[in-house]
Tab-separated table of C-alpha atoms and ligand atoms in Angstrom:
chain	number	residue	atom	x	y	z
A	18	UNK	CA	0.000	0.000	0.000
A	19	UNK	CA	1.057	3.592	-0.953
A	20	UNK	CA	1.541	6.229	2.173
A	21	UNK	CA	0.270	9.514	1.854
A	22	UNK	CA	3.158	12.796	1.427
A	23	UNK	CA	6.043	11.962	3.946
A	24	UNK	CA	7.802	15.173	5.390
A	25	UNK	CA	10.816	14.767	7.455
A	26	UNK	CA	12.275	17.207	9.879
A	27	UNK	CA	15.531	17.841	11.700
A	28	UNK	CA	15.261	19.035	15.414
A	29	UNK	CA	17.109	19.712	18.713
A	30	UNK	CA	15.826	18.945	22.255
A	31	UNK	CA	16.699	21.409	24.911
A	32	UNK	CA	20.365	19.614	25.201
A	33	UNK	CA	21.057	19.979	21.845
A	34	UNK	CA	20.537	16.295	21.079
A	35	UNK	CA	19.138	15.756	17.176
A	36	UNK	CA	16.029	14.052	17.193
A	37	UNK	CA	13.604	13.714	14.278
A	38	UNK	CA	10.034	13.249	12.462
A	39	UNK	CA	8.602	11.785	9.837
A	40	UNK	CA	5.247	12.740	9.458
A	41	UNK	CA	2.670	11.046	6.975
A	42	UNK	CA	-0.600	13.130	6.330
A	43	UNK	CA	-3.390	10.503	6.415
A	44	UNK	CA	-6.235	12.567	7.582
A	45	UNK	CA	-7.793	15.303	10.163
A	46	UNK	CA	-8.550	13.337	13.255
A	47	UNK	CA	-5.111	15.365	14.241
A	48	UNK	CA	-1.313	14.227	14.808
A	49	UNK	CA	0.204	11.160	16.602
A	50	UNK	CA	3.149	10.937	17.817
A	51	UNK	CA	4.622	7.199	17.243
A	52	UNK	CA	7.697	6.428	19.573
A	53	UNK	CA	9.817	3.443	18.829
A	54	UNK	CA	12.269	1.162	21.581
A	55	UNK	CA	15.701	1.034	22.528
A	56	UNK	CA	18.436	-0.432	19.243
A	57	UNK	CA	15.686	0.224	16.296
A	58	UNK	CA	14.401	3.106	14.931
A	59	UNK	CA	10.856	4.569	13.377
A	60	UNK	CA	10.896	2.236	10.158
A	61	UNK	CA	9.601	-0.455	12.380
A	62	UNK	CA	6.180	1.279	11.907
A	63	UNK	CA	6.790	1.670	8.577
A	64	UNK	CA	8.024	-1.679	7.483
A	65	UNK	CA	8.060	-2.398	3.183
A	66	UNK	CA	7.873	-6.049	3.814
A	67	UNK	CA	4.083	-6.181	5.722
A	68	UNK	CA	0.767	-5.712	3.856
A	69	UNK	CA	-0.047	-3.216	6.089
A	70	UNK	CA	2.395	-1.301	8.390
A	71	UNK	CA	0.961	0.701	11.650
A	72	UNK	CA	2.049	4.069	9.643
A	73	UNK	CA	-0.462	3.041	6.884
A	74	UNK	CA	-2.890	1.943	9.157
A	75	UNK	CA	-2.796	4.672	11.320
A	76	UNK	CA	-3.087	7.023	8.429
A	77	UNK	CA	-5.846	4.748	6.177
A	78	UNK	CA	-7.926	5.407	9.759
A	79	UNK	CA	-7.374	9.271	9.147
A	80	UNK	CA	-4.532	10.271	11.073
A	81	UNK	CA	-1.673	12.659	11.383
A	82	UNK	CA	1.207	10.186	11.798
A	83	UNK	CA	4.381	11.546	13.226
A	84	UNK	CA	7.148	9.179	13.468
A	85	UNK	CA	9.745	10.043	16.170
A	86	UNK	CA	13.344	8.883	16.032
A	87	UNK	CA	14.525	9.778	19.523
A	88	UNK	CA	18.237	9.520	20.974
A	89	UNK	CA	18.150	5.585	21.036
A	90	UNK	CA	17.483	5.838	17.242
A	91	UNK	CA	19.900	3.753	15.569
A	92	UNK	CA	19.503	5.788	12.697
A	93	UNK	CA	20.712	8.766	14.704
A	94	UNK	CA	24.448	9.197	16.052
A	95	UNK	CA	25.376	6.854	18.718
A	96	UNK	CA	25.614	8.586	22.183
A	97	UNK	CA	25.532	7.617	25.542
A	98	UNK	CA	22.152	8.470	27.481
A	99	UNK	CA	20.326	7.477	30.285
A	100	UNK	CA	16.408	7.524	30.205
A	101	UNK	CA	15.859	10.474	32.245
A	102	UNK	CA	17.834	12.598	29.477
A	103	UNK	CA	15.526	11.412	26.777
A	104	UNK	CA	12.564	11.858	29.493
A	105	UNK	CA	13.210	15.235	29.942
A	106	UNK	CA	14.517	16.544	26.534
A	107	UNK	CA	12.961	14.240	23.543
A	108	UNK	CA	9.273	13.762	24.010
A	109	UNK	CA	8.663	17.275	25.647
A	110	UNK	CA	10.363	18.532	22.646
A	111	UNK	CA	8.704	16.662	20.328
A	112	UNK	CA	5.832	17.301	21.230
A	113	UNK	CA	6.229	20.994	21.320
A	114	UNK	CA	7.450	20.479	17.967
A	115	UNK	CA	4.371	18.556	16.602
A	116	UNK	CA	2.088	21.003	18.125
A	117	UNK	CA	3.705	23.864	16.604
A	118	UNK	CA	3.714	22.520	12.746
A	119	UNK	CA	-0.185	21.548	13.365
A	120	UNK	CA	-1.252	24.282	15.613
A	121	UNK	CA	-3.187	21.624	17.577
A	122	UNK	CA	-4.036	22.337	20.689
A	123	UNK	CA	-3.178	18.586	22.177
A	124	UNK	CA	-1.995	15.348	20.477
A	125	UNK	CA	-2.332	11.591	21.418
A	126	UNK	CA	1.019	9.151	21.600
A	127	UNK	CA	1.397	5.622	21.182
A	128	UNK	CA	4.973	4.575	22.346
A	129	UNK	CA	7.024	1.364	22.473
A	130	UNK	CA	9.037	-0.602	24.856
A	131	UNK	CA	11.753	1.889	25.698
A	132	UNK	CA	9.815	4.536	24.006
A	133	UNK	CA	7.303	4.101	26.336
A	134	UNK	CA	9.135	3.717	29.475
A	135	UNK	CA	11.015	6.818	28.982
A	136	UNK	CA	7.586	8.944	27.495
A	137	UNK	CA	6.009	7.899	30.799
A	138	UNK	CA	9.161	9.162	32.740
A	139	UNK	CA	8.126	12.272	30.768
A	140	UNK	CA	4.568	11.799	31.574
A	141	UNK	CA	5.050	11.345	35.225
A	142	UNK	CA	6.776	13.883	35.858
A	143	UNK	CA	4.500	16.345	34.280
A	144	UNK	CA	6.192	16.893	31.115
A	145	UNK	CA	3.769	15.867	28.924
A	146	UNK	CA	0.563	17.898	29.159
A	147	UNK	CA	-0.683	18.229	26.133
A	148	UNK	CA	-0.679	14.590	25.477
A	149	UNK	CA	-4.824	13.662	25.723
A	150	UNK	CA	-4.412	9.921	25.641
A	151	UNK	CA	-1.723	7.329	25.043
A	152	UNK	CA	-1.461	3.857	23.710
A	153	UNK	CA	1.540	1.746	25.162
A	154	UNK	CA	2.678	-1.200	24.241
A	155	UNK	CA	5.017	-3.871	26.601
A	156	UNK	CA	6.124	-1.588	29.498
A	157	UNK	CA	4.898	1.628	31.207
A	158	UNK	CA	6.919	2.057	34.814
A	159	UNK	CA	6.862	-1.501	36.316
A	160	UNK	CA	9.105	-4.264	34.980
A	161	UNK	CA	9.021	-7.710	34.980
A	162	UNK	CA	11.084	-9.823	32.910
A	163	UNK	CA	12.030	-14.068	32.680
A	164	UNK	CA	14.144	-15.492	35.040
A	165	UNK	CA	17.157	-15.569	32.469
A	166	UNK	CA	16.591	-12.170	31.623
A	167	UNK	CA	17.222	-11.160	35.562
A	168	UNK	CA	19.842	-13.658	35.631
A	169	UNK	CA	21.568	-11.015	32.998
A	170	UNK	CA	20.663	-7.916	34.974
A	171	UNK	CA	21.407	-9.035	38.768
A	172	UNK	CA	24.622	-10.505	37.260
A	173	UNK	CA	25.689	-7.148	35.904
A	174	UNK	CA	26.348	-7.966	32.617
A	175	UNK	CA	26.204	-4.482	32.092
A	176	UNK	CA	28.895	-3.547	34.357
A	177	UNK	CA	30.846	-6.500	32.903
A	178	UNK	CA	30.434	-5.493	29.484
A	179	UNK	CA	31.964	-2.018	30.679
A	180	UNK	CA	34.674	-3.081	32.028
A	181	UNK	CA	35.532	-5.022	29.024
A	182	UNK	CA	35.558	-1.310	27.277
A	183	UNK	CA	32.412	-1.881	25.017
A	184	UNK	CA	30.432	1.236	25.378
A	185	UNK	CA	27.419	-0.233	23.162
A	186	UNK	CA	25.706	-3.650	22.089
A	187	UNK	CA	25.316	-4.425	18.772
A	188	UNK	CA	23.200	-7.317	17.430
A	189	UNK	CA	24.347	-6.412	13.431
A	190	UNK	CA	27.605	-6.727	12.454
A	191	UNK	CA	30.367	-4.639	14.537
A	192	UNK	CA	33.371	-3.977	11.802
A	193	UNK	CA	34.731	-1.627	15.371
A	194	UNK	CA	35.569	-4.354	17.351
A	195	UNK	CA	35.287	-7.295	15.247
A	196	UNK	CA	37.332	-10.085	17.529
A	197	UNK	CA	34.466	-9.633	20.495
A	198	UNK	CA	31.815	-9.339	17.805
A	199	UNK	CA	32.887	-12.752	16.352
A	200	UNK	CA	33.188	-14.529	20.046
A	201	UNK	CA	29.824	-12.883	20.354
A	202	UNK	CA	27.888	-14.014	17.542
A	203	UNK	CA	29.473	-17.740	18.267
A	204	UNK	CA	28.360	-17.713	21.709
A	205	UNK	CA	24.752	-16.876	20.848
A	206	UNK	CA	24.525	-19.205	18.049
A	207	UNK	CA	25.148	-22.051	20.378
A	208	UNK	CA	22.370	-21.341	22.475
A	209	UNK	CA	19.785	-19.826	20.851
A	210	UNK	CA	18.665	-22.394	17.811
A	211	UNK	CA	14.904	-21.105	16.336
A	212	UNK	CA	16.880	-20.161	12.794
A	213	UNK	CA	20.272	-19.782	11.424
A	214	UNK	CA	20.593	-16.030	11.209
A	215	UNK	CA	23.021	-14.686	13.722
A	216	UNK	CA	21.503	-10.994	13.418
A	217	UNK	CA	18.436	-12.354	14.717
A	218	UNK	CA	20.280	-14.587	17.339
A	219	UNK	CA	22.221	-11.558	18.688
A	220	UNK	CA	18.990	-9.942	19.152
A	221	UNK	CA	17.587	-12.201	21.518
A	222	UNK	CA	20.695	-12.936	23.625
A	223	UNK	CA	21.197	-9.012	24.229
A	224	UNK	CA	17.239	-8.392	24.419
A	225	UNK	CA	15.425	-11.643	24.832
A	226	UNK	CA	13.319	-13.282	22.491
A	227	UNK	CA	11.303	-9.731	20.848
A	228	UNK	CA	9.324	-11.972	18.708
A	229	UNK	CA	7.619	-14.913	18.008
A	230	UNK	CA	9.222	-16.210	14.257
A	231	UNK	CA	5.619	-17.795	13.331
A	232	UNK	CA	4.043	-14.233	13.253
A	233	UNK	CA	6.967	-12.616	11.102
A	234	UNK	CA	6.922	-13.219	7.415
A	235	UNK	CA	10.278	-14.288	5.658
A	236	UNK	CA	10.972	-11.421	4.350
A	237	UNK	CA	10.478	-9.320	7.262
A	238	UNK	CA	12.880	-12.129	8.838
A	239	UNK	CA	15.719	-11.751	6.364
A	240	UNK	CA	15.691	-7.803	6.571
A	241	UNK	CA	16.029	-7.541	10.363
A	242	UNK	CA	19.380	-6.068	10.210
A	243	UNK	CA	17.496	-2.988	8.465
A	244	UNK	CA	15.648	-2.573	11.949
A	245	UNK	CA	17.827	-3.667	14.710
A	246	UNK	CA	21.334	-2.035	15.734
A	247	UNK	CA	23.239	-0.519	18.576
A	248	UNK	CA	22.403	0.316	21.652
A	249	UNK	CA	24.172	2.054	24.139
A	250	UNK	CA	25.401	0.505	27.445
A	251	UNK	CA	24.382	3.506	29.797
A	252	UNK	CA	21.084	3.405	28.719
A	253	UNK	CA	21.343	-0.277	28.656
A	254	UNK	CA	22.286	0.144	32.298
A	255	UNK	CA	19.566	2.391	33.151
A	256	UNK	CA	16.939	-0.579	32.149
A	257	UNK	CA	18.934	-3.231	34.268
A	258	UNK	CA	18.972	-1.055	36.915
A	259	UNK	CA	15.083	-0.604	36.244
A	260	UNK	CA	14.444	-4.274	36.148
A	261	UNK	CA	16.690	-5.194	39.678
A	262	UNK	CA	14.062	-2.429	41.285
A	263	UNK	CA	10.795	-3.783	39.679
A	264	UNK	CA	9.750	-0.238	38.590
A	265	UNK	CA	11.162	2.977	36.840
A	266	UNK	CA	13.114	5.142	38.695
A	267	UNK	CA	15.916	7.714	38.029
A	268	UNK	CA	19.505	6.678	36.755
A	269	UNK	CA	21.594	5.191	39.741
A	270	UNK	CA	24.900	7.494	39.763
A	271	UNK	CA	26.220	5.563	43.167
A	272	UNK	CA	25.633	7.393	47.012
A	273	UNK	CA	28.054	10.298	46.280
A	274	UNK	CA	26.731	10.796	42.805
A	275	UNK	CA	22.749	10.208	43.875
A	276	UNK	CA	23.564	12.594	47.006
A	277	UNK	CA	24.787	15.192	44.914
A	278	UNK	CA	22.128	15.112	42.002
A	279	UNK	CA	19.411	14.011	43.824
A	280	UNK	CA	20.164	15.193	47.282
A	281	UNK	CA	19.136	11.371	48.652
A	282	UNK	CA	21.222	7.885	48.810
A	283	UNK	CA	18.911	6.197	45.900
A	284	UNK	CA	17.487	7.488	43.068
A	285	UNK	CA	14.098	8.847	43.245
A	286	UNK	CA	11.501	7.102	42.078
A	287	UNK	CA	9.006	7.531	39.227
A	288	UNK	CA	5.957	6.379	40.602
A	289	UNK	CA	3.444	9.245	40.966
A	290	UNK	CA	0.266	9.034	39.456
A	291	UNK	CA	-0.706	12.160	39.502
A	292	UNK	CA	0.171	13.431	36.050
A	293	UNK	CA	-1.041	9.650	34.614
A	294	UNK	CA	-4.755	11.095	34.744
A	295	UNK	CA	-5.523	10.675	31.117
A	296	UNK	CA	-7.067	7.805	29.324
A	297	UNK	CA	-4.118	5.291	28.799
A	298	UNK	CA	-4.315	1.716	27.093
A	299	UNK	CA	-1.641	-0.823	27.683
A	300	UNK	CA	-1.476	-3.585	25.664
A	301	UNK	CA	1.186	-6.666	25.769
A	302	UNK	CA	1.955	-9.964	23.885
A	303	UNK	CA	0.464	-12.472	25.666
A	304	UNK	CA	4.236	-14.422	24.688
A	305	UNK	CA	6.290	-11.648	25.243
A	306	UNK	CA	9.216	-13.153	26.644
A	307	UNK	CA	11.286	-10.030	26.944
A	308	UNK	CA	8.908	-8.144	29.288
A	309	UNK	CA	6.123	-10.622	31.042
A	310	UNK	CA	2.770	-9.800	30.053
A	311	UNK	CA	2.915	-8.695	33.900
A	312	UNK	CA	4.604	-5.731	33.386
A	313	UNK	CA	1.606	-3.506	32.480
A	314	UNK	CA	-0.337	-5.623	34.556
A	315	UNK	CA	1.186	-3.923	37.054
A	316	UNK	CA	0.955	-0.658	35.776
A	317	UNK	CA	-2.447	-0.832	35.220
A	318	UNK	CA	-3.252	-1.866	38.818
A	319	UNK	CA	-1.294	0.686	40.245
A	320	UNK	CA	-3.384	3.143	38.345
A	321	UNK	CA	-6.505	1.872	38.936
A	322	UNK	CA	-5.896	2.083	42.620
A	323	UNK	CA	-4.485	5.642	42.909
A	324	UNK	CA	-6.409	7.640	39.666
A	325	UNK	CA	-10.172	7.077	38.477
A	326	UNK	CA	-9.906	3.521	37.271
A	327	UNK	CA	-12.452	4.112	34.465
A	328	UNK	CA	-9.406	5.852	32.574
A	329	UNK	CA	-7.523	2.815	31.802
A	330	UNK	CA	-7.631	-0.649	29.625
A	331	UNK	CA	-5.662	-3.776	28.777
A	332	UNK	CA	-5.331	-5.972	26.191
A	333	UNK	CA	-3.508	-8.762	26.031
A	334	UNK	CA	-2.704	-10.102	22.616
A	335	UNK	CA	-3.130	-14.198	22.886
A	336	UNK	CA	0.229	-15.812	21.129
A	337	UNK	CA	2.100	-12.473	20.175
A	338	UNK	CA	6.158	-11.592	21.527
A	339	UNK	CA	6.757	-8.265	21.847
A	340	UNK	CA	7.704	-6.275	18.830
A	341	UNK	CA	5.573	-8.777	16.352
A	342	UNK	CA	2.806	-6.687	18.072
A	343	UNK	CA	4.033	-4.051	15.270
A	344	UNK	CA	6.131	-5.886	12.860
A	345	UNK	CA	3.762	-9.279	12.678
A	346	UNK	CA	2.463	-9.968	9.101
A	347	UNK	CA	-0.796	-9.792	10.469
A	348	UNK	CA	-0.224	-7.679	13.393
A	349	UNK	CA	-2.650	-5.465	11.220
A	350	UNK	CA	-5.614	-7.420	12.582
A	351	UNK	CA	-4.632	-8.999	15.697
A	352	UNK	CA	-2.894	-5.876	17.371
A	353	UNK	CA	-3.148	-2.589	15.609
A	354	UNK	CA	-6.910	-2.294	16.680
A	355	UNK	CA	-6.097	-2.340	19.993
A	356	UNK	CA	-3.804	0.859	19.704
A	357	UNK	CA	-6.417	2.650	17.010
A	358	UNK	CA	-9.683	1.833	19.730
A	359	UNK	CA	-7.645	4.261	21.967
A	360	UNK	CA	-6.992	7.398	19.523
A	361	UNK	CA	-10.645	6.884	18.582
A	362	UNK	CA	-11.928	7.264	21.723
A	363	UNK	CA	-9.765	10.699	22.349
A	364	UNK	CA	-10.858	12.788	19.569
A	365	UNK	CA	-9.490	16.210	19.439
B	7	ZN	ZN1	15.326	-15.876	13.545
């Protein structure tokens, strides 16, 4: 299918970081923003080798579709980050931005993994007013992930990986440091055996299985090195420290660093409500084996208890990963819905 006119646009958040849009016009139910996860970029909405992408769906429903490549783009200069920085520069930024070009008063969002733990840091802490409604998909603020997953986190791979001197993961090839990468991509091929690509083997040793191979068409399969890349280790860090607490909070810098920034031992923590008052759907793969269906489970309870529980939904989406919720050959009638019913119910 076709997409309507594309514009793309160049712009800096507050710390001078490049971010960009891509915006396709598909109608005047007013603009979404579309945020993507940590080591891909925006073209996983927009993906030539589906039917129907989520741009084109988004926009065949009538929509303003902005895609947002923010700081963990991989099609954007590798840097190192943690989620707070993106919190507080990116999405406020972008959305300023988005409001600006369509002189709407408010948009809606619908963020990803990553995306949509660091949009909620942004949301949480107030940052994100003119947002009327969002649609989130995997993880919000509370984290849980499969036992080998933790294994990885409360074993400080990250820290390991540091030491080593690698300041990013990369699940395509590395020409930079191309001993490691080939120890690497030997190690994962032993134990992960669903197909004989190593790109896609990488993938789910450094981020867990994102998808389940049945609901990704071959060619989508064979491209993945168009959509998957590097990823940085502080933000990297960030999520492991995330996942040892259970639930977003702000980068760990150590008791001298935390006492300085944050004038407390720990991190503070993310966990108000109060700024979460707006209609928000979660929605997980019922197989998601990189964050447990639990994880917005959580979320969702949480709000339901603290704000007016009428505000918020749930889907589960019975035998989908995590990122085939988006990239699935047929994710255009098992999942998309879910996010559309949402922005459909928010009308500007
Ligand atoms: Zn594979």
């Amino acid at each position: 299918m076709s997409l309507p006119v594309t514009e793309t646009y160049k712009f800096n958040a507050p710390d001078g970081v490049e971010n960009r849009l891509t915006r396709y016009r598909g109608g005047a139910k007013g603009p979404v923003m579309v945020a993507h996860g940590a080591a891909v970029w925006s073209g996983m909405f927009s993906l030539p080798t589906i039917q129907e992408n989520f741009t084109s769906y988004l926009a065949k429903s009538g929509y303003d579709v902005w895609l947002l490549d923010w700081r963990a783009s991989i099609k954007l200069p590798l840097r190192q980050f943690t989620l707070d920085e993106a919190a507080e520069n990116d999405f406020p930024a972008a959305i300023r931005f988005i409001k600006e070009q369509t002189r709407a008063d408010s948009i809606q969002a619908v963020v990803h993994c990553a995306g949509a733990s660091a949009f909620f840091m942004t949301l949480a802490s107030g940052l994100a007013r003119d947002v009327r409604c969002v649609s989130c998909s995997q993880i919000a603020l509370h984290y849980k992930v499969p036992p080998a997953m933790e294994t990885k986190c409360l074993l400080h791979l990250d820290a390991v990986l540091k030491s080593a001197g690698l300041d990013y993961l990369s699940s395509t090839d590395n020409p930079e440091h191309p001993h490691f990468q080939s120890l690497f991509t030997d190690f994962v091929n032993l134990v992960h055996h669903e197909c004989t690509s190593p790109v896609c083997h990488r993938i789910t040793f450094l981020f867990g299985h994102l998808y389940r191979h049945d609901k990704l068409n071959a060619a989508t399969h064979d491209r993945l090195s168009e959509q998957f890349g590097k990823c940085n280790i502080t933000a990297f860090r960030h999520l492991a420290q995330i996942i040892r607490n259970g639930s977003a909070l702000k980068y760990d810098y150590g008791r001298d660093g935390n006492l300085k920034l944050y004038g407390s031992e720990n991190p503070p923590s993310y966990l108000n409500p109060e700024h979460l008052r707006i209609p928000i759907t979660f929605v997980s793969g019922e197989l998601n084996r990189t964050y447990l269906p639990k994880s917005t489970e959580k979320t969702f309870d949480w709000l339901r208890t603290a704000n007016d529980p009428k505000l918020y939904k749930r889907h589960v989406v019975p035998e989908y990963g995590h990122i085939d919720n988006f990239m699935g050959y047929r994710a255009n009638t098992d999942s998309y819905p879910l996010f559309l019913e949402q922005l459909e119910a928010c009308p500007a």
